Coordinates of C-alpha atoms in Angstrom, one line a residue:
X1 CA 0.0 0.0 0.0
X2 CA 1.5 3.2 -1.2
X3 CA 1.7 6.4 0.9
X4 CA 0.7 9.9 -0.2
X5 CA -0.9 11.4 3.0
X6 CA -4.5 12.1 2.2
X7 CA -4.3 10.3 -1.1
X8 CA -4.5 7.4 1.3
X9 CA -8.3 7.9 1.4
X10 CA -8.3 6.0 -2.0
X11 CA -6.6 3.1 -0.3
X12 CA -9.1 3.2 2.5
X13 CA -11.9 2.9 0.0
X14 CA -10.4 -0.1 -1.7
X15 CA -9.7 -1.8 1.6
X16 CA -13.3 -1.3 2.8
X17 CA -14.5 -3.0 -0.4
X18 CA -12.1 -5.9 0.3
X19 CA -13.4 -6.2 3.9
X20 CA -17.0 -6.0 2.9
X21 CA -16.4 -8.9 0.5
X22 CA -14.3 -11.0 2.9
X23 CA -11.1 -10.7 0.9
X24 CA -8.1 -11.6 3.1
X25 CA -4.4 -11.8 2.6
X26 CA -1.6 -13.7 4.4
X27 CA 0.4 -10.5 4.7
X28 CA 0.4 -6.8 3.9
X29 CA 2.8 -3.9 4.0
X30 CA 2.1 -0.2 4.1
X31 CA 4.2 2.9 3.8
X32 CA 3.2 6.2 5.4
X33 CA -0.5 6.6 4.8
X34 CA -0.5 3.0 3.6
X35 CA 0.5 2.0 7.1
X36 CA -1.6 4.5 9.1
X37 CA -4.8 3.8 7.2
X38 CA -3.9 0.2 6.1
X39 CA -3.7 -1.1 9.7
X40 CA -7.5 -0.9 9.8
X41 CA -7.5 -3.8 7.4
X42 CA -5.9 -6.1 9.9
X43 CA -8.2 -4.8 12.7
X44 CA -11.1 -5.4 10.3
X45 CA -12.6 -2.0 11.0
X46 CA -14.7 -1.1 8.0
X47 CA -15.1 2.6 7.5
X48 CA -12.9 3.7 10.4
X49 CA -10.3 5.5 8.3
X50 CA -12.8 7.7 6.4
X51 CA -14.9 8.2 9.5
X52 CA -12.2 9.8 11.7
X53 CA -10.7 11.7 8.8
X54 CA -14.0 13.3 8.0
X55 CA -14.7 14.0 11.7
X56 CA -11.3 15.6 12.5
X57 CA -10.1 17.1 9.2
X58 CA -10.9 20.6 10.4
X59 CA -9.5 20.1 13.9
X60 CA -6.4 22.2 14.6
X61 CA -4.5 19.2 15.8
X62 CA -4.9 17.6 12.4
X63 CA -2.6 18.9 9.6
X64 CA -2.2 22.6 10.6
X65 CA 0.7 25.0 11.1
X66 CA -0.8 25.7 14.6
X67 CA -0.3 22.0 15.4
X68 CA 3.2 22.2 14.0
X69 CA 4.1 25.2 16.1
X70 CA 2.5 23.7 19.2
X71 CA 3.7 20.1 19.1
X72 CA 6.4 20.0 16.4
X73 CA 4.1 17.8 14.3
X74 CA 1.7 19.1 11.6
X75 CA -0.4 16.1 12.6
X76 CA -0.2 16.2 16.4
X77 CA 1.4 12.9 17.3
X78 CA -0.2 12.7 20.7
X79 CA -3.7 13.5 19.3
X80 CA -3.4 11.1 16.3
X81 CA -1.8 8.1 18.0
X82 CA -2.9 8.3 21.6
X83 CA -6.1 10.3 22.0
X84 CA -7.8 9.4 18.8
X85 CA -7.4 5.5 18.9
X86 CA -8.0 5.2 22.7
X87 CA -10.7 7.8 23.2
X88 CA -12.3 9.3 20.1
X89 CA -12.5 6.5 17.5
X90 CA -11.6 3.3 19.4
X91 CA -8.9 1.1 17.8
X92 CA -9.7 -2.6 17.9
X93 CA -6.5 -4.0 19.3
X94 CA -8.0 -7.4 20.1
X95 CA -9.2 -8.1 16.6
X96 CA -5.9 -6.8 15.2
X97 CA -3.9 -9.1 17.5
X98 CA -6.0 -12.2 16.7
X99 CA -5.9 -11.7 13.0
X100 CA -3.0 -13.9 11.8
X101 CA -2.2 -11.7 8.8
X102 CA 1.3 -10.3 9.0
X103 CA 1.4 -6.5 8.8
X104 CA 4.5 -4.6 8.2
X105 CA 5.2 -0.8 8.0
X106 CA 8.0 1.0 6.3
X107 CA 10.1 3.8 7.9
X108 CA 13.4 5.5 7.1
X109 CA 16.3 5.4 9.5
X110 CA 17.5 9.0 9.4
X111 CA 21.0 8.1 10.5
X112 CA 21.6 5.4 7.8
X113 CA 19.2 6.7 5.1
X114 CA 18.0 3.2 4.7
X115 CA 14.6 1.5 5.0
X116 CA 13.3 -0.2 8.1
X117 CA 10.6 -2.8 7.7
X118 CA 8.9 -3.6 11.0
X119 CA 6.4 -6.4 11.7
X120 CA 3.5 -5.2 13.7
X121 CA 1.4 -8.1 15.0
X122 CA 0.0 -7.0 18.4
X123 CA -1.7 -3.7 17.6
X124 CA -0.6 -2.4 21.0
X125 CA 0.8 1.0 21.8
X126 CA 4.2 -0.2 20.6
X127 CA 2.8 -1.0 17.2
X128 CA 0.9 2.2 17.0
X129 CA 4.1 4.0 17.6
X130 CA 5.5 2.3 14.5
X131 CA 2.4 3.3 12.5
X132 CA 3.1 6.9 13.6
X133 CA 6.8 6.7 12.7
X134 CA 5.9 5.5 9.2
X135 CA 3.6 8.5 8.7
X136 CA 5.9 11.1 10.2
X137 CA 6.6 13.3 7.2
X138 CA 10.0 15.0 7.1
X139 CA 10.1 18.8 7.8
X140 CA 6.7 18.8 9.5
X141 CA 7.1 16.0 12.0
X142 CA 9.3 15.2 15.0
X143 CA 11.8 12.3 14.5
X144 CA 10.4 9.2 16.3
X145 CA 12.9 7.2 18.3
X146 CA 12.1 3.5 18.8
X147 CA 14.6 0.9 20.2
X148 CA 17.5 3.3 19.4
X149 CA 16.5 3.9 15.8
X150 CA 15.6 7.4 14.7
X151 CA 12.7 7.2 12.2
X152 CA 10.6 9.2 9.8
X153 CA 8.2 8.5 6.9
X154 CA 9.1 5.4 4.9
X155 CA 8.1 7.2 1.7
X156 CA 11.5 8.7 1.7
X157 CA 13.1 5.4 0.7
X158 CA 10.4 2.9 -0.3
X159 CA 6.9 4.3 -1.2
X160 CA 5.7 1.1 -2.7
X161 CA 7.4 -1.8 -0.9
X162 CA 6.8 -4.6 -3.3
X163 CA 10.3 -5.9 -3.5
X164 CA 10.5 -6.0 0.3
X165 CA 7.3 -7.9 0.6
X166 CA 8.5 -10.4 -1.9
X167 CA 11.7 -10.8 0.1
X168 CA 9.5 -11.7 3.1
X169 CA 8.2 -14.6 1.1
X170 CA 5.1 -13.2 -0.6
X171 CA 5.3 -14.2 -4.2
X172 CA 2.0 -12.9 -5.4
X173 CA 0.9 -9.4 -4.4
X174 CA -2.0 -6.9 -4.9
X175 CA -0.5 -3.5 -5.1
X176 CA -2.6 -0.4 -4.2
X177 CA -1.2 2.8 -5.7
X178 CA -2.4 6.3 -4.9
X179 CA -1.3 7.8 -8.2
X180 CA -2.6 6.9 -11.7
X181 CA -0.7 4.3 -13.7
X182 CA 0.9 6.9 -16.0
X183 CA 2.4 8.9 -13.2
X184 CA 6.1 9.3 -12.9
X185 CA 7.8 11.2 -10.0
X186 CA 9.9 14.2 -10.9
X187 CA 13.1 15.2 -9.1
X188 CA 12.7 18.2 -6.9
X189 CA 15.2 20.3 -4.9
X190 CA 13.4 19.6 -1.6
X191 CA 16.4 17.4 -0.6
X192 CA 18.4 20.6 -0.2
X193 CA 15.8 21.8 2.4
X194 CA 16.1 18.4 4.1
X195 CA 19.8 18.8 4.2
X196 CA 19.5 22.2 5.8
X197 CA 16.8 21.1 8.3
X198 CA 18.6 17.9 9.4
X199 CA 22.4 18.8 9.3
X200 CA 23.2 15.8 11.5
X201 CA 21.7 13.3 9.1
X202 CA 23.2 13.8 5.6
X203 CA 22.2 10.3 4.5
X204 CA 18.5 11.3 4.9
X205 CA 19.0 14.1 2.5
X206 CA 20.8 11.8 0.1
X207 CA 18.0 9.3 0.3
X208 CA 15.5 12.1 -0.6
X209 CA 17.7 13.2 -3.5
X210 CA 17.4 9.7 -5.0
X211 CA 13.7 9.3 -4.2
X212 CA 12.2 10.1 -7.6
X213 CA 14.7 7.8 -9.4
X214 CA 14.0 4.9 -7.0
X215 CA 10.3 5.5 -7.2
X216 CA 10.2 5.3 -11.0
X217 CA 12.4 2.2 -10.9
X218 CA 9.8 0.6 -8.6
X219 CA 7.0 1.4 -11.0
X220 CA 9.0 -0.3 -13.8
X221 CA 9.5 -3.3 -11.6
X222 CA 5.8 -3.4 -10.9
X223 CA 5.0 -3.5 -14.6
X224 CA 7.5 -6.3 -15.1
X225 CA 5.9 -8.4 -12.3
X226 CA 2.5 -7.7 -13.7
X227 CA 3.5 -9.2 -17.0
X228 CA 4.8 -12.2 -15.2
X229 CA 1.4 -12.7 -13.5
X230 CA 2.8 -12.1 -10.0
X231 CA 1.2 -8.7 -9.3
X232 CA -2.2 -7.1 -9.7
X233 CA -2.4 -3.4 -9.5
X234 CA -5.3 -1.2 -8.3
X235 CA -4.8 2.6 -9.0
X236 CA -7.0 5.7 -9.4
X237 CA -7.9 6.3 -13.0
X238 CA -6.6 9.9 -12.8
X239 CA -5.0 12.3 -10.3
X240 CA -7.1 12.2 -7.1
X241 CA -9.1 15.3 -6.2
X242 CA -7.4 15.6 -2.9
X243 CA -4.2 17.3 -1.7
X244 CA -1.6 15.7 0.5
X245 CA -2.8 17.8 3.4
X246 CA -6.5 18.6 2.8
X247 CA -9.1 19.9 5.2
X248 CA -12.0 19.7 2.8
X249 CA -14.3 16.8 3.8
X250 CA -15.7 16.7 0.3
X251 CA -12.2 16.1 -1.2
X252 CA -11.5 13.3 1.3
X253 CA -14.8 11.6 0.6
X254 CA -14.3 11.9 -3.2
X255 CA -10.9 10.2 -3.0
X256 CA -12.4 7.5 -0.7
X257 CA -15.4 7.0 -3.1
X258 CA -13.0 6.6 -6.1
X259 CA -11.2 3.9 -4.1
X260 CA -14.5 2.1 -3.5
X261 CA -15.4 2.4 -7.1
X262 CA -12.1 1.0 -8.3
X263 CA -12.3 -1.8 -5.6
X264 CA -15.8 -2.8 -6.9
X265 CA -14.8 -2.6 -10.6
X266 CA -11.7 -4.8 -9.9
X267 CA -13.3 -7.1 -7.3
X268 CA -13.6 -10.1 -9.6
X269 CA -10.1 -9.6 -10.9
X270 CA -8.8 -9.6 -7.4
X271 CA -10.8 -12.7 -6.5
X272 CA -9.6 -14.5 -9.6
X273 CA -6.0 -13.5 -9.0
X274 CA -6.0 -14.7 -5.4
X275 CA -7.5 -18.1 -6.4
X276 CA -4.9 -18.8 -9.1

């Protein structure tokens, strides 16, 4: 499951269709929004991702510069990963833990500039911390330290973790993208800002500098695996009508509805692919 911040509402729509039709997998891996919203697939909470995003999209804790100034996170970490799951929209830790599906999240180690793939099987506060680390966007989030590793958004190094999932033993994969099939990432000079913002972590800036190149290489690899019959791709038909940070509930719902539509249109293809 690809990241993309609020483009992840597309993924949430696809996953809700999967859950409504009892589609299950042996394993899943999500990067950034793919982790933060995708974890609801293991906890089997249909509609949870779109529900709390619609409810809180205009809350000042949720994607605002006020939150960034107050907490160091544009998406207030304490609000998103403690208050929300434990008080405001209850996270089903028991179902998550009892579901045998393996669920991994992708982060970047800011010291090495390399990816970290972490298996989250319990759904407890420790795992939620990993979800939050995977979704902690550079420049607008605090670095998350877990077990001595300093972590940020996995999209820096592996936005679509297909190769990693194959290396964990999953030979056939359904890939959910949040950009249309003809999308190619362009190089930007944001890495220079990363270098300025994190002078202690030059390998993080270097990883960002190579981000577009690696992303496009991954897209080519996905096309190759499709031709080999090892991958089935679900993607929006065009650029989603939602920004990475978006406070308009209509935009969020539109992206989610497009995900549901694609999920329904490709449902039989997914079922056939999984039965082969």
